[in-house]
Coordinates of N, CA and C in Angstrom, one line a residue:
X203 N -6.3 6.2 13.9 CA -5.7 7.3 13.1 C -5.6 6.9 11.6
X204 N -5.0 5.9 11.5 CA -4.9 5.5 9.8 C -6.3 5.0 9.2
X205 N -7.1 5.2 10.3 CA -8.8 5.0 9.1 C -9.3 6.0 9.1
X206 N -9.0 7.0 9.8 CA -9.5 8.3 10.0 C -8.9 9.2 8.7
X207 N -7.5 9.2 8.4 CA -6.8 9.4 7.3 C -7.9 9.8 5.8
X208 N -8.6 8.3 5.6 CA -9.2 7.8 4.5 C -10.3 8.8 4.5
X209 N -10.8 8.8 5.7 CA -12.3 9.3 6.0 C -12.0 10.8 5.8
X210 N -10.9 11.6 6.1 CA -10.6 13.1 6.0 C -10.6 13.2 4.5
X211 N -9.4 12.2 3.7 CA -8.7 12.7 2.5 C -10.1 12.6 1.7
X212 N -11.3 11.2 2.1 CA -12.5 11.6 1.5 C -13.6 12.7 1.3
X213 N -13.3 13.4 2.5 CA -14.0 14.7 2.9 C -13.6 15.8 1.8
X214 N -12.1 16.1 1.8 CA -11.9 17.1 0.9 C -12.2 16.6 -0.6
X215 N -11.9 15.2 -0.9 CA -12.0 14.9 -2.2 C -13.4 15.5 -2.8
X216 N -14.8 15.1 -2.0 CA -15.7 15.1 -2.1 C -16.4 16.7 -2.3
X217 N -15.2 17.6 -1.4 CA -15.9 19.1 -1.3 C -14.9 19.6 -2.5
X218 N -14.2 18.9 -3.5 CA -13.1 19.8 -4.1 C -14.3 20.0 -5.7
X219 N -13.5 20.8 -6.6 CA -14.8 21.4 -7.5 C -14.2 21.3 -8.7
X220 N -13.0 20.9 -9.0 CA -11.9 20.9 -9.8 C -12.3 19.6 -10.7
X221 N -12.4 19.4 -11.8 CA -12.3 18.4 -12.5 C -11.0 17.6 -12.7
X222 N -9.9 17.9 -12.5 CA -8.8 17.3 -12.1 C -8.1 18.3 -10.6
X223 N -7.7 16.7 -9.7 CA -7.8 16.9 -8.2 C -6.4 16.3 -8.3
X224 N -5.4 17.0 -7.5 CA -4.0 16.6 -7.3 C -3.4 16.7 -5.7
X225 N -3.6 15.5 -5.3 CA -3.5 14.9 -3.7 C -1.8 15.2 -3.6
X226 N -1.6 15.6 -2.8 CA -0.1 15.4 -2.0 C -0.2 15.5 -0.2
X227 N 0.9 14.6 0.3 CA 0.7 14.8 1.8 C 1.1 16.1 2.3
X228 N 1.3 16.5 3.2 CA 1.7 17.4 3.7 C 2.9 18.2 3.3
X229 N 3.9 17.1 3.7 CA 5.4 16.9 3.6 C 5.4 17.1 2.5
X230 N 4.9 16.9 1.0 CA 5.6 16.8 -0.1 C 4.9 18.1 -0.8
X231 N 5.7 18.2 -1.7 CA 6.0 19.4 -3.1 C 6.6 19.7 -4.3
X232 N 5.8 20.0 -4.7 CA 6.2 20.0 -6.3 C 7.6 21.0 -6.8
X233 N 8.3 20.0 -7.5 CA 9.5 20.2 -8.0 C 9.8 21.5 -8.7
X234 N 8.1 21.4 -9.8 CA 8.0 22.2 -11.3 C 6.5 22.0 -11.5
X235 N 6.6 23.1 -12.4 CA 4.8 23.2 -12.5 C 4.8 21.8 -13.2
X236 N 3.0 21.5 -13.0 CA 3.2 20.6 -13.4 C 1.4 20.6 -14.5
X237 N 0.6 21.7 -14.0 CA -1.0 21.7 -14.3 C -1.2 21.7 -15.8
X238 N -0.1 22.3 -16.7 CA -0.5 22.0 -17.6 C -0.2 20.5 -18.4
X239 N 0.8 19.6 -18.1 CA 1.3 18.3 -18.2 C -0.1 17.6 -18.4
X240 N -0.4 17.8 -16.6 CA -1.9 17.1 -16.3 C -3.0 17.6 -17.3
X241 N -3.4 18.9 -17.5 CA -4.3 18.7 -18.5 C -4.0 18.1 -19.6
X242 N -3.1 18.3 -20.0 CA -2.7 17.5 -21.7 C -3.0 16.0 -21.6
X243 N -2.5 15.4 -20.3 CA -2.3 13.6 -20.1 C -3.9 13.5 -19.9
X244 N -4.8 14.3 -19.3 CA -6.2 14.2 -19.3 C -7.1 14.1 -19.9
X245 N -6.9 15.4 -20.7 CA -7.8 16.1 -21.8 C -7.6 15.2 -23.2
X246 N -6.3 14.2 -23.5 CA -5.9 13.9 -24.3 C -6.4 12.7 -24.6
X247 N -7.2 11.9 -23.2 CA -7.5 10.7 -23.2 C -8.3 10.6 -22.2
X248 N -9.9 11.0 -22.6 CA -11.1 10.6 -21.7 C -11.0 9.7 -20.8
X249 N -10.2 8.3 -20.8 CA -10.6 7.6 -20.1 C -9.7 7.5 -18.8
X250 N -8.5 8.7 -19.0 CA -7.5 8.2 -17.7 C -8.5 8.8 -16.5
X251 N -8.4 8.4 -15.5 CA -8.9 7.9 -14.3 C -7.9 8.5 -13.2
X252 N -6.9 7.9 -13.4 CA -5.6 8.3 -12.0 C -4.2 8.6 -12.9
X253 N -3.6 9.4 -12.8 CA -2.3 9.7 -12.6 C -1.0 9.9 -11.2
X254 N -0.5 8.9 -11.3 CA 0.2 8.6 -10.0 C 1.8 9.9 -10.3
X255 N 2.3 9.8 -9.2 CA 3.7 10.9 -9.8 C 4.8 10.0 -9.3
X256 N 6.3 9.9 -9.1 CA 7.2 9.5 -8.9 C 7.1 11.1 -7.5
X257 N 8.0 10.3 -6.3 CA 8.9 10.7 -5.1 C 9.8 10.7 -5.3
X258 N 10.6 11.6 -4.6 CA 12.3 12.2 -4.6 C 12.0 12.7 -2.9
X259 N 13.6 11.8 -2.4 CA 13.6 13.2 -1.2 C 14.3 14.0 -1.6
X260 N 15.0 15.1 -0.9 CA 15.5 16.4 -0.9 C 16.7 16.1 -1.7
X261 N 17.1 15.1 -2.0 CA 18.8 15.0 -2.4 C 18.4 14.3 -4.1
X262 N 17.3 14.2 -4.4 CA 16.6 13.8 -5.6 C 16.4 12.1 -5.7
X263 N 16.8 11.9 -4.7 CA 16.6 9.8 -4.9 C 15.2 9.5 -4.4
X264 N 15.0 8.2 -5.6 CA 13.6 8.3 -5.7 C 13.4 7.1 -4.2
X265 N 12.2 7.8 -4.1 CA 11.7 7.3 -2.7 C 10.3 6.7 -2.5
X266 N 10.1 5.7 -4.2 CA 9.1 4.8 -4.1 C 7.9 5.0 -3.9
X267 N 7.2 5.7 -4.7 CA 5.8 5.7 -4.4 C 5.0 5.0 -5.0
X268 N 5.6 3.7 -5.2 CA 4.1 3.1 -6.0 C 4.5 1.2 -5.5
X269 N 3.0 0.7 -5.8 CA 3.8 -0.9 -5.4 C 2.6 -1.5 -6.5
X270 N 3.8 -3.1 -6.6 CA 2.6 -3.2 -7.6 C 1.5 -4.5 -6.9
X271 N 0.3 -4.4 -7.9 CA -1.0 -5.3 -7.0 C -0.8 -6.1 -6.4
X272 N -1.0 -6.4 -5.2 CA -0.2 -7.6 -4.4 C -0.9 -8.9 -4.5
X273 N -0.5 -9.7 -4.1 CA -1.0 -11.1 -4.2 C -0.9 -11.9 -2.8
X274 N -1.6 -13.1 -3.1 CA -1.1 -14.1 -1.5 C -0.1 -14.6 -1.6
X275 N 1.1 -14.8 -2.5 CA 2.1 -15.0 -2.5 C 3.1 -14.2 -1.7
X276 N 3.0 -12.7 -2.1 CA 3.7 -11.9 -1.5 C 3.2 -11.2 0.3
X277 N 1.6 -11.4 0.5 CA 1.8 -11.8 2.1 C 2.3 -13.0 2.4
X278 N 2.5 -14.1 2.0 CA 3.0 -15.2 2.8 C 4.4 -15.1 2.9
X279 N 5.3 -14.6 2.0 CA 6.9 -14.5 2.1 C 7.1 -13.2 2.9
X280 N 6.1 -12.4 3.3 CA 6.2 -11.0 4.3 C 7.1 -9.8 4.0
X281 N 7.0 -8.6 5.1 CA 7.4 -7.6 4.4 C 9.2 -7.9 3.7
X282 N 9.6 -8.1 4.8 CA 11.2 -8.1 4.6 C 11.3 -8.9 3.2
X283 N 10.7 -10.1 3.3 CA 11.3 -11.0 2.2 C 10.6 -10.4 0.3
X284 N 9.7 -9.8 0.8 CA 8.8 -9.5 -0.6 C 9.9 -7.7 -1.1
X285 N 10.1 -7.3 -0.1 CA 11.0 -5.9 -0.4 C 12.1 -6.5 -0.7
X286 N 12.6 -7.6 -0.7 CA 14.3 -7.7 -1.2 C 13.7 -8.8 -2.8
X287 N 13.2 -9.5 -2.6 CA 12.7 -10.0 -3.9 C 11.7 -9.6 -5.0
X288 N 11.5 -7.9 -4.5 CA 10.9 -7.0 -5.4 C 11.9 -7.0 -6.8
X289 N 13.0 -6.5 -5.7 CA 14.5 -6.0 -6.5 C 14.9 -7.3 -8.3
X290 N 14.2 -8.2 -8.2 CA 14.4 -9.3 -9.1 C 12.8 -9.8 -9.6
X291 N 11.9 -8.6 -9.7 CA 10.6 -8.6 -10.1 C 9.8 -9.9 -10.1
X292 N 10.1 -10.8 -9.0 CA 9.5 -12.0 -8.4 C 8.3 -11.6 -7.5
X293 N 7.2 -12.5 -8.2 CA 5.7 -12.2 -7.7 C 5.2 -11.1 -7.7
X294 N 5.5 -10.3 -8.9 CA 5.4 -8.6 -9.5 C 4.0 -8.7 -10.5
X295 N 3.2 -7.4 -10.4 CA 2.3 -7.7 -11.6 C 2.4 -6.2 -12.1
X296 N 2.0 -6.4 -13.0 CA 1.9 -5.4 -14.0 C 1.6 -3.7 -14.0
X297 N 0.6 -4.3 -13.0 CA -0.4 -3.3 -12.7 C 0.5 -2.3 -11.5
X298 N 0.5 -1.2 -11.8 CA 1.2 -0.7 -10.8 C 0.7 0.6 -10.0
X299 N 0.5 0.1 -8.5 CA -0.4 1.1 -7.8 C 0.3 2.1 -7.2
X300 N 0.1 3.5 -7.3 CA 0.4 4.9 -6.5 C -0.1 5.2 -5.3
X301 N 0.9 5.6 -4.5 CA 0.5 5.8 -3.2 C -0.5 7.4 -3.6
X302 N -0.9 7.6 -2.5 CA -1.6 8.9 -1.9 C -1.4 10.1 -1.5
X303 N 0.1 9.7 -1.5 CA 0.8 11.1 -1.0 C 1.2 11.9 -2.1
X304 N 1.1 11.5 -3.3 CA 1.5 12.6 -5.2 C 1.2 11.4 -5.9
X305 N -0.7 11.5 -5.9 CA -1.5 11.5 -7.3 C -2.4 12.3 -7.8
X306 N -2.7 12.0 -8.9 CA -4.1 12.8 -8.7 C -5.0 12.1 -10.0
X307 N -6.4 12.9 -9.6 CA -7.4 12.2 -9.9 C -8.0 12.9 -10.8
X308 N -9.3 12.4 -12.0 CA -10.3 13.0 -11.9 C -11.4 12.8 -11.6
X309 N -11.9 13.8 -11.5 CA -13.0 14.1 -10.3 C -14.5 12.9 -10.6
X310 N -14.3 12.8 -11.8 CA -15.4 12.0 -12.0 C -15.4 10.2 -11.9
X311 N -14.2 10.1 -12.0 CA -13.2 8.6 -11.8 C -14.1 8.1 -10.2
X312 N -13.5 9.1 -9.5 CA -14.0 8.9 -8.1 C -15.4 9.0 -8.0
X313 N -16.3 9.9 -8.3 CA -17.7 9.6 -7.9 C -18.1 8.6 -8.4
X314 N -17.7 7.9 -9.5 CA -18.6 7.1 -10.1 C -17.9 5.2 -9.5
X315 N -16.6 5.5 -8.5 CA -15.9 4.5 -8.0 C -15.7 4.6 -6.1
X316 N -16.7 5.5 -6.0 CA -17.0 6.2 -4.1 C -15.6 6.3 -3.8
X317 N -14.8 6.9 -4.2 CA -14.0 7.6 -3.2 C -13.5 6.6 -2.4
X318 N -11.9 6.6 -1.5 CA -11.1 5.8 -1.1 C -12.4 4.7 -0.3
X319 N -12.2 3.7 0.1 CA -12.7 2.7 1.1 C -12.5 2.8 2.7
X320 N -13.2 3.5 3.0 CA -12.7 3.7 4.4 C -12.7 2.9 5.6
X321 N -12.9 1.5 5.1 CA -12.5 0.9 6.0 C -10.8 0.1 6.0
X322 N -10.6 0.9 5.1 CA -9.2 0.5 5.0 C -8.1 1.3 5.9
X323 N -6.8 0.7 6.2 CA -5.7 1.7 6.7 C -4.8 2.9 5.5
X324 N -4.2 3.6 5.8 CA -3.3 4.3 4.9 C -3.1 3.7 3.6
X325 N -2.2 2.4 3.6 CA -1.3 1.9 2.0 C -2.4 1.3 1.6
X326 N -3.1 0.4 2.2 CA -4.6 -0.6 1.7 C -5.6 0.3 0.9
X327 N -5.6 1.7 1.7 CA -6.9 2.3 1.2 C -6.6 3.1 -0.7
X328 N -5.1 3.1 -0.7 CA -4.4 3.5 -1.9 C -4.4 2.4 -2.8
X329 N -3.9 1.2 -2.3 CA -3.9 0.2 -3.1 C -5.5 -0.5 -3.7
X330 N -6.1 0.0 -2.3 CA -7.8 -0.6 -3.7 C -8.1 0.3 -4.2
X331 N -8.1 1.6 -4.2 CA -8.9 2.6 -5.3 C -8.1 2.3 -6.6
X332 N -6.8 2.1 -6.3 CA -6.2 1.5 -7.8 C -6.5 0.2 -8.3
X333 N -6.6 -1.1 -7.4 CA -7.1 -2.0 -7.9 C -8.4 -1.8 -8.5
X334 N -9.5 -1.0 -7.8 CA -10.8 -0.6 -8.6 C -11.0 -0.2 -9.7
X335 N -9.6 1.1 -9.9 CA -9.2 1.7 -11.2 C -9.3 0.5 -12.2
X336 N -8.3 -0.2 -12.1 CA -7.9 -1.3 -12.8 C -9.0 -2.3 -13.6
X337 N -10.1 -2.4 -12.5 CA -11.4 -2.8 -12.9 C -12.3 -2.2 -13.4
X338 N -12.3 -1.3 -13.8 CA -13.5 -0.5 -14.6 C -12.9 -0.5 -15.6
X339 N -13.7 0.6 -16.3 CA -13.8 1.6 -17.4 C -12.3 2.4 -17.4
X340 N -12.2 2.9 -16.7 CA -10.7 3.5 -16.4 C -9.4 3.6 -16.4
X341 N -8.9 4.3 -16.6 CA -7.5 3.5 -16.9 C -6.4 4.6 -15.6
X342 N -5.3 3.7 -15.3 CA -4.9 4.5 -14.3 C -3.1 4.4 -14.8
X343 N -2.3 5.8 -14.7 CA -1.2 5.4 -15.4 C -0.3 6.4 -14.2
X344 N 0.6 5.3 -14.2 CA 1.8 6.3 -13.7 C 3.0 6.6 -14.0
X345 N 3.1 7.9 -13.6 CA 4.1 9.0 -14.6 C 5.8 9.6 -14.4
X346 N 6.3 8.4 -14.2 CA 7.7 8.8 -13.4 C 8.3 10.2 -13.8
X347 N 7.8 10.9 -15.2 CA 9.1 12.0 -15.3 C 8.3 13.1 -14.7
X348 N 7.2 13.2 -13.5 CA 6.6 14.1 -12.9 C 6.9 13.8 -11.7
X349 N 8.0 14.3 -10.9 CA 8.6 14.3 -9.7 C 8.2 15.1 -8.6
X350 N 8.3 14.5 -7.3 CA 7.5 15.1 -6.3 C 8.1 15.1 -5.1
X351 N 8.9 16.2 -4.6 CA 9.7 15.7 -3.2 C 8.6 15.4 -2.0
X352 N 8.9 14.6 -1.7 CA 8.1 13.8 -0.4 C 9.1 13.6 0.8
X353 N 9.4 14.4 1.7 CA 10.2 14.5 3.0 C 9.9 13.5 3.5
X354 N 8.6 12.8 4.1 CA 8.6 11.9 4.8 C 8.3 10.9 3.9
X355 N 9.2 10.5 2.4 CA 9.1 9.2 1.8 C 9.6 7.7 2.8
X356 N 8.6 6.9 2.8 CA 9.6 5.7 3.6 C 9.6 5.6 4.9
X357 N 8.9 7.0 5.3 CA 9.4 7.1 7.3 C 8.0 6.4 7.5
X358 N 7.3 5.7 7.0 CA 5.9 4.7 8.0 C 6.5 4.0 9.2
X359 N 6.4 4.0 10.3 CA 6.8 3.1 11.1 C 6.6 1.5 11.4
X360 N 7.7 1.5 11.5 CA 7.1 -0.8 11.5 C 7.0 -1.1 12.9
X361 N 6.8 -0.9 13.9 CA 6.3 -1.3 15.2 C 5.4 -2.2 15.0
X362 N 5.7 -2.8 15.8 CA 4.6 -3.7 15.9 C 2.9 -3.9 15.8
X363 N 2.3 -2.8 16.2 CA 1.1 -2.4 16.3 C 1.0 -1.6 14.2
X364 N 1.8 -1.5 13.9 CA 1.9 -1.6 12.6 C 1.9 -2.4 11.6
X365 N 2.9 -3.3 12.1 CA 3.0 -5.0 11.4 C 1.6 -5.3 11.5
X366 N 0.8 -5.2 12.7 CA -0.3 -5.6 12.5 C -1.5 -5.7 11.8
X367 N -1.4 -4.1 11.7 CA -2.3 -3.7 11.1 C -2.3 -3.9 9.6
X368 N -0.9 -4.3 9.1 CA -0.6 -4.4 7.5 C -1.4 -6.2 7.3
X369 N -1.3 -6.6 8.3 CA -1.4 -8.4 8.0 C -3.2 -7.9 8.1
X370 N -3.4 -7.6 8.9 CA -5.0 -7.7 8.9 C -5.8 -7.0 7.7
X371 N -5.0 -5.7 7.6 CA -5.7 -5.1 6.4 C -6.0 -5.7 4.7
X372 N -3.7 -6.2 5.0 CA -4.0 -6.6 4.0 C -4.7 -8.0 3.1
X373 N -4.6 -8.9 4.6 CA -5.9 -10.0 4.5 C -7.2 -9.3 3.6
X374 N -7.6 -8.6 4.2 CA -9.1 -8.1 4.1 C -8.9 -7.8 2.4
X375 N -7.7 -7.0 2.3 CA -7.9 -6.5 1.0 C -8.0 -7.7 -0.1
X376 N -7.1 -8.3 -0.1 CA -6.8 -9.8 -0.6 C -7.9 -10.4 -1.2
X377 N -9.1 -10.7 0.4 CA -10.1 -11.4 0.0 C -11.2 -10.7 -0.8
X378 N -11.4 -9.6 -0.4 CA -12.5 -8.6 -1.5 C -12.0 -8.7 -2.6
X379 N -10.8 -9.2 -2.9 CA -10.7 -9.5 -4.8 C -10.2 -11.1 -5.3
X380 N -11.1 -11.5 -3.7 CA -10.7 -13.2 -4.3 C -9.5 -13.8 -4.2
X381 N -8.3 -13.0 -4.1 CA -7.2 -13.1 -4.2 C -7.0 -14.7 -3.1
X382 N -7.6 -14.5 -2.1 CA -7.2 -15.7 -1.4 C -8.0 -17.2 -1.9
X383 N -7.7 -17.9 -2.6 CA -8.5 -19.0 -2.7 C -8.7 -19.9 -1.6
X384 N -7.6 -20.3 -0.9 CA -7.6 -21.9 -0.1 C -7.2 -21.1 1.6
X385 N -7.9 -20.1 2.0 CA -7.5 -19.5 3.4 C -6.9 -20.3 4.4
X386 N -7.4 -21.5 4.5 CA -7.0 -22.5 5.4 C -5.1 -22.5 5.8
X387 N -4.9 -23.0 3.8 CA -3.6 -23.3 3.3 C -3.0 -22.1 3.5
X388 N -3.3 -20.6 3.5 CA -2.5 -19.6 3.6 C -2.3 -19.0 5.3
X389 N -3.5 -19.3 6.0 CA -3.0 -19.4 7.3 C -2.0 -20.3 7.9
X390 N -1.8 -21.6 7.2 CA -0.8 -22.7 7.8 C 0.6 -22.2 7.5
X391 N 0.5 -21.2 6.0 CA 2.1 -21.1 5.8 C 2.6 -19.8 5.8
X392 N 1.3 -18.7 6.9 CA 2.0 -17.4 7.2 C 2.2 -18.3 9.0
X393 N 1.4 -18.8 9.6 CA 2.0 -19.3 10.4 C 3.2 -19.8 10.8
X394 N 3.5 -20.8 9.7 CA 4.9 -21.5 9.7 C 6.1 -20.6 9.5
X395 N 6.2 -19.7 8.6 CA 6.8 -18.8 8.3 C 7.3 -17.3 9.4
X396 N 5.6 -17.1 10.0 CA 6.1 -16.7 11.7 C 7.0 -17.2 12.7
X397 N 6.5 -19.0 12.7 CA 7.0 -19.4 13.9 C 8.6 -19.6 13.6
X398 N 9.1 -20.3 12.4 CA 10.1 -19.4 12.4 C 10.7 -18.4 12.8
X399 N 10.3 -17.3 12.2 CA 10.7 -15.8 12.7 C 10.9 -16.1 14.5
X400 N 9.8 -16.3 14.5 CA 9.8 -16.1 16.7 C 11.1 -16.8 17.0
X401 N 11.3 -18.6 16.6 CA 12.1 -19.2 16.7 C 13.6 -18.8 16.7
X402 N 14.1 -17.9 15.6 CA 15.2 -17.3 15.1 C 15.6 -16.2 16.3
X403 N 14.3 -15.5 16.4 CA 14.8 -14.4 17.2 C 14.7 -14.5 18.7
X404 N 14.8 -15.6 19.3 CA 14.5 -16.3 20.8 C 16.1 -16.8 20.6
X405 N 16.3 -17.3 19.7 CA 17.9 -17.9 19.8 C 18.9 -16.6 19.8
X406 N 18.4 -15.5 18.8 CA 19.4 -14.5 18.8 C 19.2 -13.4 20.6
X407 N 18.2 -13.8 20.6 CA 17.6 -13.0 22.0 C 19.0 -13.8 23.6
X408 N 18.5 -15.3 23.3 CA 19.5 -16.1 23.9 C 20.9 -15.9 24.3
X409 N 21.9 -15.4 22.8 CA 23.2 -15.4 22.5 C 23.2 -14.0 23.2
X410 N 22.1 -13.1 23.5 CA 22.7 -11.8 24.1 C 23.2 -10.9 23.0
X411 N 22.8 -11.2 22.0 CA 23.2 -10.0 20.4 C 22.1 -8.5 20.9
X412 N 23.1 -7.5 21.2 CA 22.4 -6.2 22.1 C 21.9 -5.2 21.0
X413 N 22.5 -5.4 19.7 CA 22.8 -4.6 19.0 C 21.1 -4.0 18.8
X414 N 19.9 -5.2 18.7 CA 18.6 -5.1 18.0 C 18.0 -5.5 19.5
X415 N 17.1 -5.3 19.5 CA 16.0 -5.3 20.5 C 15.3 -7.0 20.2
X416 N 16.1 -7.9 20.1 CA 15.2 -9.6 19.8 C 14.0 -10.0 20.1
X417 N 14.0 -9.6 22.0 CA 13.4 -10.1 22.3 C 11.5 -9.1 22.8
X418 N 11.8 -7.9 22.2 CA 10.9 -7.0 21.5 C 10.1 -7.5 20.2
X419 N 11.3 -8.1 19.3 CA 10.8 -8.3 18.1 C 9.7 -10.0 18.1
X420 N 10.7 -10.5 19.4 CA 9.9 -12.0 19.4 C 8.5 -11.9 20.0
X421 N 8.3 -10.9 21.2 CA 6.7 -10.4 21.6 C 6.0 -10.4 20.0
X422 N 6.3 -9.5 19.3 CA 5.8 -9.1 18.4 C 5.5 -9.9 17.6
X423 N 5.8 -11.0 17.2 CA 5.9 -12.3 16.5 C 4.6 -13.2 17.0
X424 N 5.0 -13.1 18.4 CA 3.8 -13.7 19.1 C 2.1 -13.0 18.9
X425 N 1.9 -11.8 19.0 CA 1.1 -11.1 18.7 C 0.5 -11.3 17.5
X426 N 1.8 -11.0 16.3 CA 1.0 -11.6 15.3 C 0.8 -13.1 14.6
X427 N 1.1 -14.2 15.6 CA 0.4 -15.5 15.5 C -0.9 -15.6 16.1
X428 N -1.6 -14.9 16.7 CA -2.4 -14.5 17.2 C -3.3 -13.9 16.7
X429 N -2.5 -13.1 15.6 CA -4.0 -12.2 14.5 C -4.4 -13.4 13.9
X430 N -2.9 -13.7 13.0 CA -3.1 -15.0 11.8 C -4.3 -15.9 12.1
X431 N -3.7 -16.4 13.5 CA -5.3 -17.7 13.6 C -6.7 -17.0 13.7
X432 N -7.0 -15.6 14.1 CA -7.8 -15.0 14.2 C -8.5 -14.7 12.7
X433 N -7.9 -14.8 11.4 CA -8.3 -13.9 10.0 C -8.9 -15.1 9.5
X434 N -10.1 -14.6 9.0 CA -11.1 -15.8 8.3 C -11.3 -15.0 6.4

């Protein structure tokens, strides 16, 4: 499902005729016009590439649509620990990539950069057309005072078969930009840093704490020590 995603949103990108192309998911909608903004930020400056928008849900709080280029730093400390150490712009870069669900493009950015990577999942396949951005010719900017309610901002599911798919993908993505130098060393210390996790939640599974599903979460653990030694 989430590679299929890439391969659709490529389809229409590819049949659209528009020299500037403005992606939203389903769920989301525009606040206030916005087309003539976009031509001026365009027209003004041949070389922008991508325009990302800021999320709001229904009650106007922003609901995050952008993350910035990741690193092997921030897979080895994992989801939980890299979302609370965002908040103190630790292992942050500069560069700041837009999700998929309120950007938009032009049309020529993409042909001459092929259009999302489809072997990627949903957030991976967003996060390298921006890292590509980043590497050309192009320039990619995003635009917080252009707001976009996104209903399902944040609702991705973390299930396990999820978790997984973020570690694998985002390996892959990692290594297509070098990002991983010493693989070896970064398998030993997302390892360690799992077996932990498993460890913690076998003891809380133990004590009978009902509130969370532990011993759900400790399968899951297990599963993904299992990708880890698998990713080359």
């Amino acid at each position: 499902m989430y590679i299929i995603l890439a391969r659709t949103v490529n389809r229409g990108l590819r049949q659209a005729k528009g020299e500037i192309i403005v992606l939203l998911d389903s769920d989301a909608y525009l606040i206030e016009p916005i087309v003539d903004r976009l031509k001026e930020m365009y027209f003004n400056d041949e070389l922008i590439g991508c325009v990302g928008f800021k999320t709001v849900n229904e009650k106007g709080e922003n609901t995050g649509n952008v993350l910035a280029e990741p690193s092997v730093l921030s897979l080895i400390s994992g989801q939980q620990i890299h979302s609370l150490l965002r908040k103190y712009n630790v292992f942050e870069s500069k560069r700041i990539l837009p999700f998929s669900c309120a950007v938009s493009f032009r049309k020529q950015c993409l042909e001459e950069l092929g259009y999302f990577d489809e072997q990627f999942p949903v957030v991976e396949a967003d996060n390298d057309i921006g890292m590509r951005i980043y590497r050309s010719r192009w320039k990619l900017v995003y635009e917080p005072s252009i707001a976009v309610v996104h209903v399902g901002g944040g609702s991705i599911a973390n299930d396990t078969k999820r978790v997984l798919l973020f570690y694998e993908s985002r390996w892959r993505l990692l290594k297509k930009y070098q990002k991983i130098k010493f693989a070896f060393m970064v398998k030993v210390a997302l390892l360690f840093r799992v077996s932990i996790e498993f460890f913690a939640l076998k003891c809380l599974s133990f004590f009978g704490l009902q509130s969370i599903n532990f011993t759900h979460k400790a399968k899951g653990r297990i599963e993904l020590l299992q990708l880890i030694r698998k990713l080359y």
